[in-house]
Amino acid sequence: MPASVMVPPADPAADGRRARGARARRGILAVAVDLGSREGLEALTIGRLAERSGVSKSGLFAHFGSKQDLQLATIEAARAIFVREVVASGAPAPEGLPRLRATLAAWMDYLERDVFPGGCFFQAASLEFDGRPGPVRERVLAVMDEWLRYLGALARQVRLPRDLAPEQLAFELNAIGLAANWQRQLLRDERALDRARTAFERTLGGVR
């Protein structure tokens, strides 16, 4: 019998353990994202997470071998939430201006619903790690760059005025959203998101 077909039978118990482990990890990361959003990634430690999650430190070390591993896993969990709430919500709209508008609307809705209780997770992480070299900064940078490139890709699907490049439109739209989050979180301005929606409409006024 060829070695390539000598596959051991599946172990139902092992599969069950993996499923339980995956569920436990998702639950832990949900708490970690909440903490990271409110208190910052640097404050996110194994000990602090143990206090909030009810999981022992040894149990957490089984999932995350270090503080840095925990921070990186939390960033990935936050990215998945952002993609689900904003990118995937806008994607079903027809290509072009409708999809760009739908994505921006989903972004403001996600902020309004406080999906991350501390506001925009990645804006906070960007400010926290912009001057700190290392893997955590590099991953935050990569996610933010990914978002800007996605906005640029949406901008390339619409007809822009001659003096407006897709990258410039992406910059302006991103700046409006981040400013709205800052004003809402720091100044407690409940009109900030409405101001952002108005600014989006003005910015897109010459776009077809």
C-alpha atoms as an extended CHARMM CRD file, in Angstrom:
* protein
*
       208  EXT
         1         1  MET       CA              0.0000000000        0.0000000000        0.0000000000  PROA      1               0.0000000000
         2         2  PRO       CA              1.4880000000        3.3660000000       -0.9230000000  PROA      2               0.0000000000
         3         3  ALA       CA              2.5710000000        5.4160000000        2.0760000000  PROA      3               0.0000000000
         4         4  SER       CA              0.5390000000        8.3640000000        0.8090000000  PROA      4               0.0000000000
         5         5  VAL       CA             -2.7350000000        6.5910000000        1.6070000000  PROA      5               0.0000000000
         6         6  MET       CA             -1.6960000000        5.3660000000        5.0380000000  PROA      6               0.0000000000
         7         7  VAL       CA             -3.6950000000        8.0240000000        6.9080000000  PROA      7               0.0000000000
         8         8  PRO       CA             -4.6970000000        7.2070000000       10.4820000000  PROA      8               0.0000000000
         9         9  PRO       CA             -8.4130000000        7.3480000000       11.2450000000  PROA      9               0.0000000000
        10        10  ALA       CA             -9.7720000000       10.5500000000       12.7230000000  PROA      10              0.0000000000
        11        11  ASP       CA             -9.8580000000       10.7510000000       16.4930000000  PROA      11              0.0000000000
        12        12  PRO       CA            -13.2570000000       12.1670000000       17.5520000000  PROA      12              0.0000000000
        13        13  ALA       CA            -11.9220000000       12.9980000000       21.0240000000  PROA      13              0.0000000000
        14        14  ALA       CA             -9.0150000000       14.9500000000       19.5720000000  PROA      14              0.0000000000
        15        15  ASP       CA            -11.3370000000       16.7930000000       17.2140000000  PROA      15              0.0000000000
        16        16  GLY       CA            -13.5570000000       17.7010000000       20.1600000000  PROA      16              0.0000000000
        17        17  ARG       CA            -10.5880000000       18.9830000000       22.1490000000  PROA      17              0.0000000000
        18        18  ARG       CA             -9.4710000000       21.1290000000       19.2190000000  PROA      18              0.0000000000
        19        19  ALA       CA            -12.9670000000       22.5690000000       18.8280000000  PROA      19              0.0000000000
        20        20  ARG       CA            -13.1780000000       23.3750000000       22.5450000000  PROA      20              0.0000000000
        21        21  GLY       CA             -9.7090000000       24.8980000000       22.4140000000  PROA      21              0.0000000000
        22        22  ALA       CA            -10.6870000000       27.0710000000       19.4510000000  PROA      22              0.0000000000
        23        23  ARG       CA            -13.8430000000       28.2480000000       21.2460000000  PROA      23              0.0000000000
        24        24  ALA       CA            -11.8690000000       29.0280000000       24.3910000000  PROA      24              0.0000000000
        25        25  ARG       CA             -9.3030000000       30.9900000000       22.3780000000  PROA      25              0.0000000000
        26        26  ARG       CA            -12.0400000000       33.0120000000       20.6550000000  PROA      26              0.0000000000
        27        27  GLY       CA            -13.5980000000       33.8500000000       24.0220000000  PROA      27              0.0000000000
        28        28  ILE       CA            -10.2550000000       34.9130000000       25.4620000000  PROA      28              0.0000000000
        29        29  LEU       CA             -9.4960000000       37.0820000000       22.4400000000  PROA      29              0.0000000000
        30        30  ALA       CA            -12.9010000000       38.7680000000       22.6920000000  PROA      30              0.0000000000
        31        31  VAL       CA            -11.9210000000       39.9220000000       26.1820000000  PROA      31              0.0000000000
        32        32  ALA       CA             -8.4370000000       40.8620000000       24.9490000000  PROA      32              0.0000000000
        33        33  VAL       CA             -9.8460000000       43.0190000000       22.1390000000  PROA      33              0.0000000000
        34        34  ASP       CA            -12.1190000000       44.7790000000       24.6380000000  PROA      34              0.0000000000
        35        35  LEU       CA             -9.1760000000       45.4490000000       26.9590000000  PROA      35              0.0000000000
        36        36  GLY       CA             -6.8870000000       46.5150000000       24.1430000000  PROA      36              0.0000000000
        37        37  SER       CA             -9.5300000000       48.9180000000       22.8620000000  PROA      37              0.0000000000
        38        38  ARG       CA            -10.1120000000       50.4970000000       26.2740000000  PROA      38              0.0000000000
        39        39  GLU       CA             -6.6680000000       50.4230000000       27.8610000000  PROA      39              0.0000000000
        40        40  GLY       CA             -4.2060000000       49.9780000000       24.9890000000  PROA      40              0.0000000000
        41        41  LEU       CA             -2.1580000000       47.0470000000       23.7810000000  PROA      41              0.0000000000
        42        42  GLU       CA              0.7820000000       47.8090000000       26.0450000000  PROA      42              0.0000000000
        43        43  ALA       CA             -1.4600000000       47.3680000000       29.0950000000  PROA      43              0.0000000000
        44        44  LEU       CA             -2.6230000000       44.0230000000       27.7220000000  PROA      44              0.0000000000
        45        45  THR       CA             -0.6660000000       41.4740000000       29.7300000000  PROA      45              0.0000000000
        46        46  ILE       CA             -1.2130000000       37.8260000000       30.5830000000  PROA      46              0.0000000000
        47        47  GLY       CA             -1.8870000000       38.8200000000       34.1960000000  PROA      47              0.0000000000
        48        48  ARG       CA             -4.3830000000       41.5480000000       33.3150000000  PROA      48              0.0000000000
        49        49  LEU       CA             -6.1740000000       39.2670000000       30.8820000000  PROA      49              0.0000000000
        50        50  ALA       CA             -6.3370000000       36.5080000000       33.4980000000  PROA      50              0.0000000000
        51        51  GLU       CA             -8.1020000000       38.9070000000       35.8680000000  PROA      51              0.0000000000
        52        52  ARG       CA            -10.7020000000       39.8800000000       33.2970000000  PROA      52              0.0000000000
        53        53  SER       CA            -11.2390000000       36.5670000000       31.5040000000  PROA      53              0.0000000000
        54        54  GLY       CA            -11.3420000000       34.2340000000       34.4870000000  PROA      54              0.0000000000
        55        55  VAL       CA             -8.7400000000       31.9940000000       32.8210000000  PROA      55              0.0000000000
        56        56  SER       CA             -5.6270000000       31.1280000000       34.7870000000  PROA      56              0.0000000000
        57        57  LYS       CA             -2.2460000000       32.4780000000       33.7600000000  PROA      57              0.0000000000
        58        58  SER       CA             -1.0850000000       28.9600000000       32.9510000000  PROA      58              0.0000000000
        59        59  GLY       CA             -4.1710000000       28.4630000000       30.7900000000  PROA      59              0.0000000000
        60        60  LEU       CA             -3.4300000000       31.6860000000       28.9380000000  PROA      60              0.0000000000
        61        61  PHE       CA              0.1980000000       30.7130000000       28.4220000000  PROA      61              0.0000000000
        62        62  ALA       CA             -1.0780000000       27.5510000000       26.7480000000  PROA      62              0.0000000000
        63        63  HSD       CA             -2.7110000000       29.7890000000       24.1230000000  PROA      63              0.0000000000
        64        64  PHE       CA             -0.1880000000       32.6480000000       24.0310000000  PROA      64              0.0000000000
        65        65  GLY       CA              3.4200000000       32.0690000000       24.9420000000  PROA      65              0.0000000000
        66        66  SER       CA              4.2530000000       35.7020000000       25.6190000000  PROA      66              0.0000000000
        67        67  LYS       CA              2.8130000000       39.1900000000       25.9190000000  PROA      67              0.0000000000
        68        68  GLN       CA              3.8810000000       39.9120000000       22.3440000000  PROA      68              0.0000000000
        69        69  ASP       CA              2.1400000000       36.7730000000       21.0690000000  PROA      69              0.0000000000
        70        70  LEU       CA             -0.9960000000       37.9080000000       22.9010000000  PROA      70              0.0000000000
        71        71  GLN       CA             -0.7790000000       41.4010000000       21.4050000000  PROA      71              0.0000000000
        72        72  LEU       CA             -0.3420000000       40.0440000000       17.8810000000  PROA      72              0.0000000000
        73        73  ALA       CA             -3.2340000000       37.6140000000       18.2840000000  PROA      73              0.0000000000
        74        74  THR       CA             -5.4110000000       40.4540000000       19.5880000000  PROA      74              0.0000000000
        75        75  ILE       CA             -4.5700000000       42.5590000000       16.5360000000  PROA      75              0.0000000000
        76        76  GLU       CA             -5.6250000000       39.6800000000       14.2620000000  PROA      76              0.0000000000
        77        77  ALA       CA             -8.8930000000       39.2860000000       16.1680000000  PROA      77              0.0000000000
        78        78  ALA       CA             -9.5650000000       43.0320000000       15.9190000000  PROA      78              0.0000000000
        79        79  ARG       CA             -8.7730000000       42.9890000000       12.1960000000  PROA      79              0.0000000000
        80        80  ALA       CA            -11.2720000000       40.1510000000       11.6460000000  PROA      80              0.0000000000
        81        81  ILE       CA            -13.9610000000       42.1650000000       13.4310000000  PROA      81              0.0000000000
        82        82  PHE       CA            -13.2280000000       45.2850000000       11.3820000000  PROA      82              0.0000000000
        83        83  VAL       CA            -13.2870000000       43.3390000000        8.1170000000  PROA      83              0.0000000000
        84        84  ARG       CA            -16.5970000000       41.7150000000        9.0380000000  PROA      84              0.0000000000
        85        85  GLU       CA            -18.2690000000       44.9100000000       10.2340000000  PROA      85              0.0000000000
        86        86  VAL       CA            -16.9920000000       47.3670000000        7.6230000000  PROA      86              0.0000000000
        87        87  VAL       CA            -15.4410000000       45.7410000000        4.5510000000  PROA      87              0.0000000000
        88        88  ALA       CA            -17.8230000000       42.7890000000        4.2780000000  PROA      88              0.0000000000
        89        89  SER       CA            -20.8300000000       44.9840000000        5.0520000000  PROA      89              0.0000000000
        90        90  GLY       CA            -20.0490000000       47.3320000000        2.1810000000  PROA      90              0.0000000000
        91        91  ALA       CA            -18.9020000000       44.7030000000       -0.3180000000  PROA      91              0.0000000000
        92        92  PRO       CA            -22.3760000000       43.5170000000       -1.5130000000  PROA      92              0.0000000000
        93        93  ALA       CA            -23.1940000000       46.9830000000       -2.8830000000  PROA      93              0.0000000000
        94        94  PRO       CA            -22.7310000000       47.4470000000       -6.6400000000  PROA      94              0.0000000000
        95        95  GLU       CA            -19.1900000000       48.2400000000       -7.7230000000  PROA      95              0.0000000000
        96        96  GLY       CA            -18.2990000000       51.9050000000       -7.9770000000  PROA      96              0.0000000000
        97        97  LEU       CA            -19.7100000000       54.8030000000       -6.0000000000  PROA      97              0.0000000000
        98        98  PRO       CA            -22.4800000000       52.7030000000       -4.3390000000  PROA      98              0.0000000000
        99        99  ARG       CA            -19.8790000000       50.3430000000       -2.8410000000  PROA      99              0.0000000000
       100       100  LEU       CA            -17.6760000000       53.2140000000       -1.6770000000  PROA      100             0.0000000000
       101       101  ARG       CA            -20.6450000000       54.9310000000       -0.0370000000  PROA      101             0.0000000000
       102       102  ALA       CA            -21.8040000000       51.6610000000        1.5460000000  PROA      102             0.0000000000
       103       103  THR       CA            -18.3530000000       51.0240000000        2.9840000000  PROA      103             0.0000000000
       104       104  LEU       CA            -18.1460000000       54.5080000000        4.4870000000  PROA      104             0.0000000000
       105       105  ALA       CA            -21.6600000000       54.1360000000        5.9000000000  PROA      105             0.0000000000
       106       106  ALA       CA            -20.7010000000       50.7880000000        7.4500000000  PROA      106             0.0000000000
       107       107  TRP       CA            -17.5820000000       52.3960000000        8.9560000000  PROA      107             0.0000000000
       108       108  MET       CA            -19.6140000000       55.1360000000       10.6470000000  PROA      108             0.0000000000
       109       109  ASP       CA            -22.2330000000       52.6220000000       11.7850000000  PROA      109             0.0000000000
       110       110  TYR       CA            -19.5100000000       50.4400000000       13.3040000000  PROA      110             0.0000000000
       111       111  LEU       CA            -18.1870000000       53.4340000000       15.2610000000  PROA      111             0.0000000000
       112       112  GLU       CA            -21.6820000000       54.4760000000       16.3240000000  PROA      112             0.0000000000
       113       113  ARG       CA            -22.4650000000       51.0010000000       17.6650000000  PROA      113             0.0000000000
       114       114  ASP       CA            -19.2130000000       50.9730000000       19.6790000000  PROA      114             0.0000000000
       115       115  VAL       CA            -18.1870000000       47.6130000000       18.2490000000  PROA      115             0.0000000000
       116       116  PHE       CA            -14.8760000000       48.3440000000       19.9740000000  PROA      116             0.0000000000
       117       117  PRO       CA            -15.8390000000       49.9690000000       23.2920000000  PROA      117             0.0000000000
       118       118  GLY       CA            -12.7920000000       52.2490000000       23.2400000000  PROA      118             0.0000000000
       119       119  GLY       CA            -13.4660000000       53.5210000000       19.7290000000  PROA      119             0.0000000000
       120       120  CYS       CA            -11.3820000000       52.6780000000       16.6980000000  PROA      120             0.0000000000
       121       121  PHE       CA             -9.0240000000       49.9170000000       17.8240000000  PROA      121             0.0000000000
       122       122  PHE       CA             -6.4950000000       50.5770000000       15.0860000000  PROA      122             0.0000000000
       123       123  GLN       CA             -6.3920000000       54.3440000000       15.4830000000  PROA      123             0.0000000000
       124       124  ALA       CA             -5.6010000000       53.8690000000       19.1650000000  PROA      124             0.0000000000
       125       125  ALA       CA             -2.9910000000       51.2030000000       18.4080000000  PROA      125             0.0000000000
       126       126  SER       CA             -1.4330000000       53.3780000000       15.7010000000  PROA      126             0.0000000000
       127       127  LEU       CA             -0.9500000000       56.2570000000       18.1180000000  PROA      127             0.0000000000
       128       128  GLU       CA              0.3090000000       53.9300000000       20.8300000000  PROA      128             0.0000000000
       129       129  PHE       CA              2.9160000000       52.2070000000       18.6820000000  PROA      129             0.0000000000
       130       130  ASP       CA              3.8580000000       54.7530000000       16.0270000000  PROA      130             0.0000000000
       131       131  GLY       CA              7.2150000000       55.3870000000       17.7160000000  PROA      131             0.0000000000
       132       132  ARG       CA              7.8680000000       51.8800000000       19.0170000000  PROA      132             0.0000000000
       133       133  PRO       CA              9.7290000000       49.5920000000       16.6300000000  PROA      133             0.0000000000
       134       134  GLY       CA              8.9680000000       45.8910000000       16.6420000000  PROA      134             0.0000000000
       135       135  PRO       CA              6.5590000000       43.2210000000       15.4210000000  PROA      135             0.0000000000
       136       136  VAL       CA              3.4780000000       44.7680000000       17.0460000000  PROA      136             0.0000000000
       137       137  ARG       CA              4.0500000000       48.1170000000       15.3490000000  PROA      137             0.0000000000
       138       138  GLU       CA              4.7360000000       46.3760000000       12.0410000000  PROA      138             0.0000000000
       139       139  ARG       CA              1.4760000000       44.4450000000       12.2070000000  PROA      139             0.0000000000
       140       140  VAL       CA             -0.5650000000       47.5210000000       13.1270000000  PROA      140             0.0000000000
       141       141  LEU       CA              1.1010000000       49.3760000000       10.2550000000  PROA      141             0.0000000000
       142       142  ALA       CA              0.2830000000       46.5220000000        7.8500000000  PROA      142             0.0000000000
       143       143  VAL       CA             -3.4030000000       46.5060000000        8.8220000000  PROA      143             0.0000000000
       144       144  MET       CA             -3.7170000000       50.2830000000        8.4650000000  PROA      144             0.0000000000
       145       145  ASP       CA             -1.9090000000       50.1690000000        5.1220000000  PROA      145             0.0000000000
       146       146  GLU       CA             -4.2750000000       47.3970000000        4.0270000000  PROA      146             0.0000000000
       147       147  TRP       CA             -7.2700000000       49.6100000000        4.8720000000  PROA      147             0.0000000000
       148       148  LEU       CA             -5.8430000000       52.5990000000        2.9960000000  PROA      148             0.0000000000
       149       149  ARG       CA             -5.1120000000       50.4290000000       -0.0320000000  PROA      149             0.0000000000
       150       150  TYR       CA             -8.6670000000       49.0870000000        0.0900000000  PROA      150             0.0000000000
       151       151  LEU       CA            -10.0770000000       52.6300000000        0.1190000000  PROA      151             0.0000000000
       152       152  GLY       CA             -7.7550000000       53.4030000000       -2.7990000000  PROA      152             0.0000000000
       153       153  ALA       CA             -9.0490000000       50.3720000000       -4.6830000000  PROA      153             0.0000000000
       154       154  LEU       CA            -12.6370000000       51.5320000000       -4.1280000000  PROA      154             0.0000000000
       155       155  ALA       CA            -11.6540000000       55.0090000000       -5.3100000000  PROA      155             0.0000000000
       156       156  ARG       CA            -10.2580000000       53.5380000000       -8.5210000000  PROA      156             0.0000000000
       157       157  GLN       CA            -13.6790000000       52.0380000000       -9.2620000000  PROA      157             0.0000000000
       158       158  VAL       CA            -15.3050000000       55.4820000000       -9.5580000000  PROA      158             0.0000000000
       159       159  ARG       CA            -14.8950000000       58.3560000000      -11.9840000000  PROA      159             0.0000000000
       160       160  LEU       CA            -12.8140000000       61.0250000000      -10.2910000000  PROA      160             0.0000000000
       161       161  PRO       CA            -12.2030000000       64.6620000000      -11.2160000000  PROA      161             0.0000000000
       162       162  ARG       CA             -8.9660000000       65.0860000000      -13.1520000000  PROA      162             0.0000000000
       163       163  ASP       CA             -7.2060000000       66.7720000000      -10.2500000000  PROA      163             0.0000000000
       164       164  LEU       CA             -8.0990000000       64.0650000000       -7.7230000000  PROA      164             0.0000000000
       165       165  ALA       CA             -6.0030000000       60.8940000000       -7.5320000000  PROA      165             0.0000000000
       166       166  PRO       CA             -7.4480000000       57.7380000000       -5.9420000000  PROA      166             0.0000000000
       167       167  GLU       CA             -4.7510000000       57.8050000000       -3.2490000000  PROA      167             0.0000000000
       168       168  GLN       CA             -5.6620000000       61.3970000000       -2.3950000000  PROA      168             0.0000000000
       169       169  LEU       CA             -9.3440000000       60.5360000000       -2.0880000000  PROA      169             0.0000000000
       170       170  ALA       CA             -8.4820000000       57.5470000000        0.1240000000  PROA      170             0.0000000000
       171       171  PHE       CA             -6.3390000000       59.8220000000        2.3200000000  PROA      171             0.0000000000
       172       172  GLU       CA             -9.1120000000       62.3670000000        2.7210000000  PROA      172             0.0000000000
       173       173  LEU       CA            -11.8170000000       59.8140000000        3.4860000000  PROA      173             0.0000000000
       174       174  ASN       CA             -9.6180000000       58.0470000000        6.0200000000  PROA      174             0.0000000000
       175       175  ALA       CA             -8.7010000000       61.3560000000        7.6540000000  PROA      175             0.0000000000
       176       176  ILE       CA            -12.3700000000       62.2700000000        8.0320000000  PROA      176             0.0000000000
       177       177  GLY       CA            -13.1870000000       58.9390000000        9.6830000000  PROA      177             0.0000000000
       178       178  LEU       CA            -10.2490000000       59.0740000000       12.0840000000  PROA      178             0.0000000000
       179       179  ALA       CA            -11.0240000000       62.6870000000       13.0160000000  PROA      179             0.0000000000
       180       180  ALA       CA            -14.6280000000       61.7230000000       13.7590000000  PROA      180             0.0000000000
       181       181  ASN       CA            -13.5190000000       58.8850000000       16.0130000000  PROA      181             0.0000000000
       182       182  TRP       CA            -11.0660000000       61.1810000000       17.8430000000  PROA      182             0.0000000000
       183       183  GLN       CA            -13.6500000000       63.9050000000       18.3730000000  PROA      183             0.0000000000
       184       184  ARG       CA            -16.2980000000       61.4550000000       19.5300000000  PROA      184             0.0000000000
       185       185  GLN       CA            -14.0200000000       59.5810000000       21.9220000000  PROA      185             0.0000000000
       186       186  LEU       CA            -11.9200000000       62.4010000000       23.3730000000  PROA      186             0.0000000000
       187       187  LEU       CA            -14.3130000000       65.3490000000       23.2220000000  PROA      187             0.0000000000
       188       188  ARG       CA            -17.4650000000       63.2490000000       23.6880000000  PROA      188             0.0000000000
       189       189  ASP       CA            -18.9800000000       65.0350000000       20.6990000000  PROA      189             0.0000000000
       190       190  GLU       CA            -22.1030000000       63.0650000000       19.8350000000  PROA      190             0.0000000000
       191       191  ARG       CA            -22.4070000000       64.9750000000       16.5620000000  PROA      191             0.0000000000
       192       192  ALA       CA            -18.9590000000       63.9150000000       15.3390000000  PROA      192             0.0000000000
       193       193  LEU       CA            -20.1990000000       61.0270000000       13.2120000000  PROA      193             0.0000000000
       194       194  ASP       CA            -22.9000000000       63.1550000000       11.6080000000  PROA      194             0.0000000000
       195       195  ARG       CA            -20.2290000000       65.7450000000       10.8260000000  PROA      195             0.0000000000
       196       196  ALA       CA            -18.1530000000       62.9780000000        9.2430000000  PROA      196             0.0000000000
       197       197  ARG       CA            -21.0850000000       61.8290000000        7.1130000000  PROA      197             0.0000000000
       198       198  THR       CA            -21.5490000000       65.4100000000        5.8910000000  PROA      198             0.0000000000
       199       199  ALA       CA            -17.8200000000       65.6720000000        5.1520000000  PROA      199             0.0000000000
       200       200  PHE       CA            -17.9230000000       62.4090000000        3.1950000000  PROA      200             0.0000000000
       201       201  GLU       CA            -20.7470000000       63.7480000000        1.0310000000  PROA      201             0.0000000000
       202       202  ARG       CA            -18.8840000000       66.9750000000        0.3400000000  PROA      202             0.0000000000
       203       203  THR       CA            -15.6940000000       65.1030000000       -0.4970000000  PROA      203             0.0000000000
       204       204  LEU       CA            -17.5800000000       62.8060000000       -2.8690000000  PROA      204             0.0000000000
       205       205  GLY       CA            -19.4780000000       65.6900000000       -4.4510000000  PROA      205             0.0000000000
       206       206  GLY       CA            -17.4730000000       65.6070000000       -7.6650000000  PROA      206             0.0000000000
       207       207  VAL       CA            -17.2190000000       61.8210000000       -7.8390000000  PROA      207             0.0000000000
       208       208  ARG       CA            -19.3670000000       59.8110000000      -10.2520000000  PROA      208             0.0000000000
